[in-house]
Amino acid sequence: MTELRSQDCLSRVPAALRLDTHCIGGRWQPSADAARFAVTDPATGATIADVADGSALEATQAADAASTALPGWRATPARERARLLRRWHAAIVEHTEALAALISAEQGKPLAEAAGEVAYGASYVAWFAEEALRIQGDILAAAGTGQRMWVQKHPVGVVAAITPWNFPLAMIARKIAPALAAGCTVVAKPAEDTPLTALALAELAAQAGLPPGVLNIVAASRERAPAVVDAWLADGRVRKLTFTGSTAVGKHLARASADTLKKVSLELGGNAPFIVFEDADLEAAVAGLMAAKFRNGGQTCVCPNRVYVHDSVHDAFVERLREAVTGLTVGPAWEPDVRIGPMINARAVEKIGQHLADAVAQGARLITGGMRVREADGPHYVAPAVLTGATPAMRLACEETFGPVVPVFRFHDEAEVIRAANDTPYGLAAYFYSRDARRIARVAPQLDTGMVGINEGAIASEVAPFGGVKESGYGREGSRYGLDDYLQTQYLCEGQLG
Ligand code: ADP
């Protein structure tokens, strides 16, 4: 039944956007060895498409195309680059319904949320179309007589972008848009679970008039992804790597980038704390937690992973939270009112089960959810769970659960909870709720994370720098800071002038 409906969902996508080959140098091509891999419906595991499986050969062809296109693209006036980005933005927005259907079909998030992702991803394209016009240098006060000194910004060169599956459109758009705005050309490899949306985006970019070779996409299975990416890492023409994914893979890519000393941006795992102080507005805190935690079924790197609630409001907060969580509807992406779709695959469901079992074995109390549901529709639906009595020794306190699980920790004082919040190698996002202005001013700078939500659960935006510290990586996406990652600074000194 679900399989049929999944195909229905895909059938909403015009044939021109249902692509299953690589986009290299403006042409759509299969792999030279004709290899293909299956893209599956996350709910059922049924195959929904067979996509060309890239190798080092296609990776090199893509790097060739990007290198060939680079001089022309970097010399294209910023105004013209901006115009093409605006056209790409318009094409994405115009095809919202088709792109949302692709996202839901391959990734599983509810259709309305998928349409929200299209708008969110498109917002980066619009933003960087505007920022392209504001790449500026500096004229310096010269150090010596008869000298002129100034600073210019140049595109860093060919960029390799590697993206994860949880936001099939937004993750790749927010890397490609600033790269193109800066005058870089791109080779990209989308996640093996979700290549279809990325391929459709490349087609829309071509329809918008982006010159051939400026944006190249090579799809690959999990098995062949390393060969594709390694070819780019070893290639001295690729000057920058931008990666979003797990910390383990990010570290490996950073090491491998060292041989050619690429500029590297890494947006890696998180383990976000969410703190509810005794002076918080509990209703707002529950609403903020629901928004932050259950976006994409808990499969985002900024999802709160550890919820710390002050002893004096713990029971009241947990009761409100339980009510809100039991009200969430789990099911296939295309059913109305569904808030939580399937998890991405069997591995994800297994990890959630292991985290819950480990927590319960160590004394946590499961107060709602945690079991598989909608099994007739597929094995990957999990009822959102709340646990109390969580402790730092539990796996869900140390690792990203990446699912709809809320572990609640009880705390007694501010210094203790700040220590606990920072007691992790990760440092992506943190959230806290308080109505005390002095506490807000005191606590925020002590949180060791790249982003802090204060009385706010939805923090991601194209106007703001998204990124982490510690083992959550380095580099920023979005905002004017996000453009710097794709630019290099050239200082010029002219003498003999006086
Ligand atoms: P997740 O666990 O969320 O799938 P990963 O870090 O494994 O996160 O994957 C993120 C991206 O990195 C995907 O595009 C994936 O194909 C790619 N990837 C995974 N392993 C490697 C590897 N060894 N070399 C290069 N790319 C990889």
Coordinates of C-alpha atoms and ligand atoms in Angstrom, one line a residue:
M1 CA 0.0 0.0 0.0
T2 CA 2.6 2.5 1.1
E3 CA 4.9 1.5 -1.8
L4 CA 2.1 2.4 -4.2
R5 CA 1.5 5.7 -2.5
S6 CA 5.2 6.4 -2.6
Q7 CA 5.2 5.9 -6.3
D8 CA 2.1 8.2 -6.5
C9 CA 4.2 10.8 -4.7
L10 CA 6.9 10.5 -7.3
S11 CA 4.5 10.6 -10.1
R12 CA 3.7 14.2 -9.1
V13 CA 7.2 15.1 -10.3
P14 CA 7.4 16.1 -13.9
A15 CA 9.6 13.8 -16.0
A16 CA 12.1 16.6 -16.6
L17 CA 12.9 16.6 -12.9
R18 CA 13.1 12.8 -12.4
L19 CA 16.7 12.4 -13.2
D20 CA 18.9 9.3 -12.6
T21 CA 22.3 10.1 -14.1
H22 CA 25.2 12.4 -13.3
C23 CA 25.3 16.0 -14.4
I24 CA 28.8 16.6 -15.7
G25 CA 29.8 19.6 -17.9
G26 CA 26.1 20.4 -18.7
R27 CA 25.3 16.8 -19.9
W28 CA 23.4 14.1 -18.2
Q29 CA 25.4 10.8 -18.3
P30 CA 25.4 7.4 -16.8
S31 CA 28.5 5.8 -15.3
A32 CA 31.1 4.5 -17.8
D33 CA 30.7 1.1 -16.3
A34 CA 26.9 1.4 -16.3
A35 CA 26.8 0.8 -12.5
R36 CA 23.6 1.8 -10.7
F37 CA 22.3 1.8 -7.2
A38 CA 18.9 1.8 -5.6
V39 CA 17.2 4.7 -3.9
T40 CA 14.7 3.5 -1.5
D41 CA 11.4 4.6 0.1
P42 CA 12.6 5.1 3.7
A43 CA 9.3 3.7 5.1
T44 CA 9.4 0.3 3.3
G45 CA 12.9 -0.1 1.8
A46 CA 11.2 -0.6 -1.6
T47 CA 13.2 0.7 -4.5
I48 CA 11.9 4.0 -5.9
A49 CA 14.7 4.7 -8.4
D50 CA 17.9 3.3 -9.8
V51 CA 20.6 6.0 -10.1
A52 CA 23.9 6.0 -11.8
D53 CA 26.7 5.0 -9.4
G54 CA 29.7 7.2 -9.8
S55 CA 33.4 6.2 -9.6
A56 CA 36.7 8.0 -9.6
L57 CA 36.3 8.4 -13.4
E58 CA 33.1 10.4 -13.2
A59 CA 34.6 12.4 -10.3
T60 CA 37.6 13.3 -12.4
Q61 CA 35.4 14.2 -15.4
A62 CA 33.4 16.5 -13.1
A63 CA 36.5 18.1 -11.7
D64 CA 37.7 18.6 -15.3
A65 CA 34.4 20.3 -16.2
A66 CA 34.5 22.5 -13.1
S67 CA 38.1 23.5 -13.8
T68 CA 37.3 24.3 -17.4
A69 CA 34.3 26.4 -16.5
L70 CA 36.1 28.3 -13.7
P71 CA 37.9 31.1 -15.6
G72 CA 34.7 32.1 -17.4
W73 CA 32.5 31.9 -14.3
R74 CA 34.9 33.9 -12.0
A75 CA 35.2 36.5 -14.7
T76 CA 31.4 36.8 -15.0
P77 CA 30.3 40.1 -13.5
A78 CA 28.8 39.6 -10.0
R79 CA 25.6 41.2 -11.3
E80 CA 25.2 38.5 -13.9
R81 CA 26.0 35.7 -11.4
A82 CA 23.4 37.3 -9.1
R83 CA 20.9 37.3 -11.9
L84 CA 21.4 33.6 -12.6
L85 CA 21.1 32.8 -8.9
R86 CA 17.8 34.8 -8.8
R87 CA 16.5 32.8 -11.8
W88 CA 17.5 29.6 -10.1
H89 CA 15.7 30.7 -7.0
A90 CA 12.6 31.5 -9.0
A91 CA 12.7 28.1 -10.7
I92 CA 13.1 26.3 -7.3
V93 CA 10.1 28.2 -5.8
E94 CA 8.0 27.6 -8.9
H95 CA 8.6 23.8 -8.6
T96 CA 8.0 23.7 -4.9
E97 CA 5.4 21.0 -5.2
A98 CA 7.5 18.7 -7.3
L99 CA 10.6 19.2 -5.2
A100 CA 8.7 18.6 -2.0
A101 CA 7.4 15.3 -3.5
L102 CA 10.9 14.2 -4.3
I103 CA 12.1 15.1 -0.8
S104 CA 9.2 13.2 0.8
A105 CA 9.6 10.2 -1.4
E106 CA 13.4 9.7 -0.8
Q107 CA 13.7 11.1 2.7
G108 CA 10.4 10.6 4.3
K109 CA 9.6 13.9 5.9
P110 CA 5.9 15.0 5.7
L111 CA 5.0 16.8 2.5
A112 CA 4.2 20.1 4.3
E113 CA 7.6 20.0 6.0
A114 CA 9.2 19.1 2.7
A115 CA 7.6 22.2 1.1
G116 CA 9.1 24.2 4.1
E117 CA 12.5 22.7 3.3
V118 CA 12.2 23.9 -0.3
A119 CA 11.4 27.5 0.9
Y120 CA 14.2 27.3 3.4
G121 CA 16.8 26.0 0.9
A122 CA 15.6 28.6 -1.7
S123 CA 16.1 31.3 0.9
Y124 CA 19.9 30.7 0.8
V125 CA 19.9 31.0 -3.0
A126 CA 18.0 34.4 -2.8
W127 CA 20.3 35.6 0.0
F128 CA 23.5 34.7 -1.8
A129 CA 22.2 36.2 -5.1
E130 CA 22.1 39.5 -3.1
E131 CA 25.5 38.9 -1.3
A132 CA 27.2 38.3 -4.7
L133 CA 26.9 42.0 -5.2
R134 CA 28.6 42.8 -1.9
I135 CA 32.0 41.0 -2.2
Q136 CA 34.2 43.9 -1.4
G137 CA 37.9 44.5 -0.6
D138 CA 39.8 47.2 1.3
I139 CA 42.0 50.1 0.5
L140 CA 44.7 50.2 3.2
A141 CA 46.6 53.1 4.6
A142 CA 50.0 52.4 2.9
A143 CA 52.9 51.5 5.1
G144 CA 55.6 53.4 3.1
T145 CA 56.0 56.5 0.9
G146 CA 55.1 56.0 -2.7
Q147 CA 53.1 52.8 -2.1
R148 CA 49.6 51.8 -2.6
M149 CA 48.2 48.8 -0.7
W150 CA 44.8 47.1 -1.1
V151 CA 43.0 43.9 -0.6
Q152 CA 40.9 42.0 -3.1
K153 CA 38.6 39.0 -2.6
H154 CA 38.8 36.2 -5.1
P155 CA 36.8 33.0 -5.5
V156 CA 38.7 30.1 -3.8
G157 CA 38.3 28.0 -7.0
V158 CA 36.7 24.6 -7.6
V159 CA 34.6 23.5 -4.6
A160 CA 33.8 19.9 -3.7
A161 CA 30.5 19.7 -1.7
I162 CA 29.5 16.5 0.1
T163 CA 26.0 16.5 1.7
P164 CA 23.9 14.3 4.0
W165 CA 20.4 12.9 3.5
N166 CA 18.4 14.7 6.2
F167 CA 17.8 17.9 4.2
P168 CA 18.2 16.7 0.6
L169 CA 17.6 20.2 -0.8
A170 CA 18.6 22.7 1.8
M171 CA 22.0 21.2 2.6
I172 CA 23.2 21.3 -1.0
A173 CA 21.6 24.6 -1.8
R174 CA 23.3 26.3 1.1
K175 CA 26.7 25.2 -0.1
I176 CA 26.2 25.7 -3.9
A177 CA 24.6 29.1 -3.6
P178 CA 27.5 30.9 -1.8
A179 CA 30.0 29.1 -4.0
L180 CA 28.4 30.3 -7.2
A181 CA 27.9 33.8 -5.7
A182 CA 31.6 33.9 -4.9
G183 CA 32.6 32.9 -8.5
C184 CA 33.5 29.3 -7.7
T185 CA 32.5 26.3 -9.7
V186 CA 31.2 23.1 -8.0
V187 CA 31.5 19.4 -8.0
A188 CA 29.0 17.8 -5.6
K189 CA 28.1 14.4 -4.3
P190 CA 24.7 14.1 -2.6
A191 CA 24.0 11.4 0.1
E192 CA 23.3 8.0 -1.3
D193 CA 19.9 7.9 0.3
T194 CA 18.7 11.1 -1.3
P195 CA 20.3 11.9 -4.7
L196 CA 17.1 12.7 -6.6
T197 CA 16.4 16.1 -5.2
A198 CA 20.0 17.2 -5.8
L199 CA 19.8 16.1 -9.5
A200 CA 16.5 18.0 -9.9
L201 CA 18.2 21.1 -8.4
A202 CA 21.0 20.8 -11.0
E203 CA 18.4 20.6 -13.8
L204 CA 16.6 23.7 -12.5
A205 CA 20.0 25.5 -12.4
A206 CA 20.6 24.5 -16.0
Q207 CA 17.1 25.7 -17.0
A208 CA 17.8 29.0 -15.2
G209 CA 20.8 29.5 -17.5
L210 CA 23.8 28.4 -15.4
P211 CA 26.6 27.7 -17.9
P212 CA 27.7 24.1 -18.4
G213 CA 30.4 22.8 -16.0
V214 CA 29.7 25.4 -13.3
L215 CA 27.6 22.9 -11.3
N216 CA 28.4 19.2 -11.6
I217 CA 26.7 16.4 -9.6
V218 CA 28.1 12.9 -9.3
A219 CA 25.8 10.4 -7.5
A220 CA 27.3 7.4 -5.7
S221 CA 26.3 4.5 -3.5
R222 CA 27.6 4.2 0.0
E223 CA 30.2 1.7 -1.3
R224 CA 31.5 3.9 -4.1
A225 CA 31.2 7.3 -2.3
P226 CA 34.8 7.1 -1.0
A227 CA 36.2 6.6 -4.5
V228 CA 34.4 9.6 -5.8
V229 CA 35.3 11.9 -2.9
D230 CA 38.9 10.6 -2.7
A231 CA 39.4 11.5 -6.3
W232 CA 38.4 15.1 -5.4
L233 CA 40.5 15.2 -2.3
A234 CA 43.6 14.1 -4.2
D235 CA 43.0 16.6 -7.0
G236 CA 45.0 19.8 -6.5
R237 CA 42.5 21.7 -8.7
V238 CA 39.8 21.3 -6.1
R239 CA 40.6 24.1 -3.7
K240 CA 37.9 23.7 -1.1
L241 CA 35.9 21.0 0.5
T242 CA 32.6 21.7 2.2
F243 CA 31.1 18.8 4.1
T244 CA 28.0 18.2 6.2
G245 CA 27.7 14.8 7.9
S246 CA 29.1 12.7 10.7
T247 CA 32.1 13.7 12.8
A248 CA 33.9 10.5 12.0
V249 CA 33.7 11.0 8.2
G250 CA 34.4 14.8 8.6
K251 CA 37.7 14.0 10.4
H252 CA 38.7 11.5 7.8
L253 CA 38.0 14.1 5.0
A254 CA 39.9 16.8 6.9
R255 CA 42.9 14.6 7.2
A256 CA 42.7 13.6 3.5
S257 CA 42.4 17.2 2.5
A258 CA 45.7 18.0 4.1
D259 CA 47.8 16.6 1.2
T260 CA 46.6 19.4 -1.1
L261 CA 45.9 21.8 1.7
K262 CA 42.4 22.6 0.7
K263 CA 40.3 25.2 2.5
V264 CA 37.8 23.1 4.5
S265 CA 34.4 23.7 6.1
L266 CA 32.9 21.0 8.2
E267 CA 29.4 21.0 9.7
L268 CA 29.4 17.8 11.8
G269 CA 27.5 16.1 14.5
G270 CA 25.9 17.9 17.5
N271 CA 24.7 16.9 21.0
A272 CA 22.5 19.9 21.7
P273 CA 21.5 20.7 25.3
F274 CA 18.1 22.3 25.9
I275 CA 17.9 23.9 29.4
V276 CA 14.7 24.9 31.1
F277 CA 15.5 27.2 34.1
E278 CA 13.1 27.6 37.0
D279 CA 12.1 31.1 35.7
A280 CA 11.2 29.8 32.2
D281 CA 7.8 30.3 30.6
L282 CA 7.0 26.5 30.6
E283 CA 4.4 26.7 27.8
A284 CA 6.9 28.5 25.5
A285 CA 9.7 26.1 26.5
V286 CA 7.5 23.1 25.6
A287 CA 6.5 24.7 22.3
G288 CA 10.2 25.5 21.5
L289 CA 11.3 22.0 22.4
M290 CA 8.6 20.5 20.2
A291 CA 9.7 22.7 17.2
A292 CA 13.4 22.1 17.7
K293 CA 13.2 18.4 18.6
F294 CA 10.7 17.0 16.2
R295 CA 11.6 18.8 13.0
N296 CA 12.4 16.0 10.5
G297 CA 11.4 13.4 13.1
G298 CA 14.4 14.4 15.3
Q299 CA 16.9 13.8 12.4
T300 CA 18.7 17.1 12.4
C301 CA 22.1 18.0 13.8
V302 CA 20.6 20.9 15.8
C303 CA 17.9 18.8 17.5
P304 CA 18.0 19.0 21.2
N305 CA 19.6 15.7 22.3
R306 CA 19.7 16.4 26.1
V307 CA 16.9 18.3 27.9
Y308 CA 17.8 19.6 31.3
V309 CA 14.9 20.8 33.5
H310 CA 15.2 22.5 36.9
D311 CA 14.1 20.4 39.8
S312 CA 11.4 22.8 40.8
V313 CA 9.6 22.8 37.4
H314 CA 10.6 19.3 36.3
D315 CA 7.3 17.5 36.9
A316 CA 5.1 20.3 35.5
F317 CA 7.3 20.5 32.4
V318 CA 7.4 16.8 31.8
E319 CA 3.6 16.5 32.1
R320 CA 3.1 19.2 29.5
L321 CA 5.7 17.7 27.3
R322 CA 4.2 14.2 27.5
E323 CA 0.8 15.6 26.4
A324 CA 2.3 17.4 23.5
V325 CA 4.3 14.4 22.4
T326 CA 1.5 12.0 22.6
G327 CA -0.4 14.4 20.3
L328 CA 2.0 13.9 17.4
T329 CA 0.8 11.9 14.5
V330 CA 3.3 9.4 13.0
G331 CA 2.8 8.1 9.4
P332 CA 3.6 8.3 5.7
A333 CA 4.7 11.7 4.5
W334 CA 1.7 12.2 2.2
E335 CA -1.0 11.7 4.8
P336 CA -2.5 14.9 6.1
D337 CA -1.7 15.8 9.8
V338 CA 1.4 13.6 9.9
R339 CA 4.1 15.3 11.9
I340 CA 6.6 12.5 12.0
G341 CA 7.5 10.4 9.0
P342 CA 9.6 7.2 8.9
M343 CA 13.2 7.2 10.0
I344 CA 15.6 7.1 7.1
N345 CA 16.5 3.4 7.3
A346 CA 16.8 0.3 9.4
R347 CA 20.2 1.4 10.9
A348 CA 18.5 4.5 12.3
V349 CA 15.7 2.6 13.8
E350 CA 18.1 0.2 15.4
K351 CA 20.2 2.9 16.9
I352 CA 17.1 4.5 18.5
G353 CA 16.1 1.2 19.9
Q354 CA 19.6 0.6 21.4
H355 CA 19.6 4.1 23.0
L356 CA 16.2 3.5 24.6
A357 CA 17.1 0.1 25.8
D358 CA 20.4 1.3 27.3
A359 CA 18.7 4.2 29.0
V360 CA 16.0 2.0 30.5
A361 CA 18.5 -0.6 31.6
Q362 CA 20.4 2.2 33.4
G363 CA 17.3 3.4 35.3
A364 CA 15.6 5.9 33.0
R365 CA 11.8 5.8 32.9
L366 CA 10.1 5.7 29.5
I367 CA 6.9 7.7 30.0
T368 CA 5.6 7.6 26.4
G369 CA 6.5 6.2 23.0
G370 CA 9.6 4.4 21.8
M371 CA 7.9 1.5 20.1
R372 CA 7.5 0.8 16.4
V373 CA 4.2 1.9 15.0
R374 CA 2.3 1.8 11.6
E375 CA 4.1 -1.5 10.9
A376 CA 1.7 -2.3 8.1
D377 CA 3.1 0.8 6.3
G378 CA 6.7 -0.2 6.9
P379 CA 9.2 -1.1 9.6
H380 CA 10.7 2.3 10.1
Y381 CA 8.1 4.3 12.0
V382 CA 8.9 5.1 15.7
A383 CA 6.5 6.6 18.2
P384 CA 8.1 9.8 19.7
A385 CA 9.5 9.0 23.1
V386 CA 10.0 10.9 26.4
L387 CA 12.3 9.5 29.1
T388 CA 12.9 10.9 32.6
G389 CA 15.8 10.1 34.9
A390 CA 18.4 10.4 32.2
T391 CA 22.1 10.4 33.4
P392 CA 25.4 11.3 31.7
A393 CA 26.5 7.7 31.5
M394 CA 23.7 6.7 29.1
R395 CA 24.5 6.4 25.4
L396 CA 21.8 9.0 24.5
A397 CA 23.6 11.5 26.6
C398 CA 26.9 11.1 24.8
E399 CA 25.8 10.3 21.2
E400 CA 23.4 11.9 18.8
T401 CA 20.3 9.7 18.9
F402 CA 19.0 11.3 15.6
G403 CA 15.4 10.3 16.2
P404 CA 12.3 11.4 18.1
V405 CA 13.6 10.7 21.6
V406 CA 13.6 13.3 24.4
P407 CA 15.7 12.3 27.4
V408 CA 15.0 14.6 30.4
F409 CA 17.7 15.3 33.0
R410 CA 17.0 16.9 36.3
F411 CA 19.3 19.7 37.6
H412 CA 19.5 21.9 40.6
D413 CA 21.7 24.9 39.9
E414 CA 23.0 27.0 37.1
A415 CA 26.7 26.3 37.3
E416 CA 26.0 22.5 37.4
V417 CA 23.8 22.6 34.3
I418 CA 26.3 24.8 32.3
R419 CA 29.0 22.3 33.2
A420 CA 26.8 19.4 32.1
A421 CA 25.7 21.1 28.9
N422 CA 29.3 21.7 27.9
D423 CA 30.5 18.2 28.9
T424 CA 30.6 16.9 25.4
P425 CA 33.1 17.0 22.5
Y426 CA 30.4 18.6 20.3
G427 CA 29.5 22.2 20.1
L428 CA 26.9 22.9 17.5
A429 CA 23.7 24.4 19.1
A430 CA 22.4 24.9 22.6
Y431 CA 19.0 26.2 23.7
F432 CA 17.8 27.7 27.0
Y433 CA 14.6 29.1 28.4
S434 CA 14.6 31.8 31.1
R435 CA 12.8 35.1 31.8
D436 CA 15.6 36.6 33.8
A437 CA 17.6 39.1 31.7
R438 CA 20.6 38.8 34.0
R439 CA 20.7 35.1 33.7
I440 CA 20.3 35.2 30.0
A441 CA 23.3 37.6 29.7
R442 CA 25.3 35.4 32.1
V443 CA 24.6 31.9 30.7
A444 CA 24.6 32.5 26.9
P445 CA 28.4 33.2 26.6
Q446 CA 29.3 30.3 28.8
L447 CA 27.7 27.8 26.4
D448 CA 30.4 26.3 24.2
T449 CA 28.5 26.1 21.0
G450 CA 28.4 27.9 17.6
M451 CA 24.7 28.8 18.0
V452 CA 22.5 29.5 21.0
G453 CA 18.7 29.7 21.0
I454 CA 17.4 31.8 23.8
N455 CA 13.7 31.4 24.4
E456 CA 13.6 30.2 20.8
G457 CA 13.6 26.7 19.3
A458 CA 13.8 27.5 15.5
I459 CA 17.2 29.2 15.0
A460 CA 18.3 28.2 11.4
S461 CA 18.0 31.0 8.9
E462 CA 19.8 32.2 5.8
V463 CA 20.5 35.6 7.5
A464 CA 22.6 33.9 10.3
P465 CA 25.9 32.0 10.5
F466 CA 25.1 28.3 10.9
G467 CA 28.0 26.2 12.3
G468 CA 29.8 24.8 15.3
V469 CA 32.8 24.7 17.5
K470 CA 34.8 21.8 19.0
E471 CA 34.2 18.5 17.2
S472 CA 31.1 19.9 15.5
G473 CA 33.4 21.4 13.0
Y474 CA 34.4 24.8 11.6
G475 CA 33.2 27.2 8.9
R476 CA 29.8 28.9 8.7
E477 CA 26.9 28.6 6.3
G478 CA 24.5 31.4 5.6
S479 CA 24.8 35.2 6.2
R480 CA 27.8 37.3 5.1
Y481 CA 30.1 35.0 7.1
G482 CA 29.0 32.1 4.9
L483 CA 30.4 33.8 1.8
D484 CA 33.9 34.2 3.4
D485 CA 34.3 30.4 3.3
Y486 CA 34.3 30.5 -0.5
L487 CA 36.6 33.5 -0.9
Q488 CA 40.3 34.1 -0.5
T489 CA 42.1 37.3 0.4
Q490 CA 44.7 38.8 -1.9
Y491 CA 46.8 41.7 -0.7
L492 CA 48.4 43.9 -3.4
C493 CA 51.2 46.3 -2.8
E494 CA 52.3 48.7 -5.5
G495 CA 55.5 50.7 -5.1
Q496 CA 57.4 53.4 -7.0
L497 CA 54.5 55.8 -7.0
G498 CA 56.0 58.9 -5.5
Ligands
ADP1 P1 25.3 9.8 8.0 O1 25.7 8.9 9.1 O2 24.3 10.9 8.4 O3 24.9 9.1 6.7 P2 27.9 10.4 6.9 O4 28.9 11.3 7.4 O5 28.1 8.9 6.9 O6 26.5 10.7 7.7 O7 27.5 10.8 5.4 C1 27.5 12.1 4.9 C2 28.0 12.2 3.5 O8 29.4 11.7 3.5 C3 27.2 11.3 2.5 O9 27.2 12.0 1.3 C4 28.1 10.1 2.4 O10 28.0 9.4 1.2 C5 29.5 10.7 2.5 N1 30.5 9.7 3.0 C6 30.3 8.7 3.9 N2 31.5 8.0 4.1 C7 32.4 8.6 3.3 C8 33.8 8.3 3.1 N3 34.4 7.4 3.7 N4 34.4 9.1 2.2 C9 33.7 10.1 1.5 N5 32.4 10.4 1.7 C10 31.8 9.6 2.6

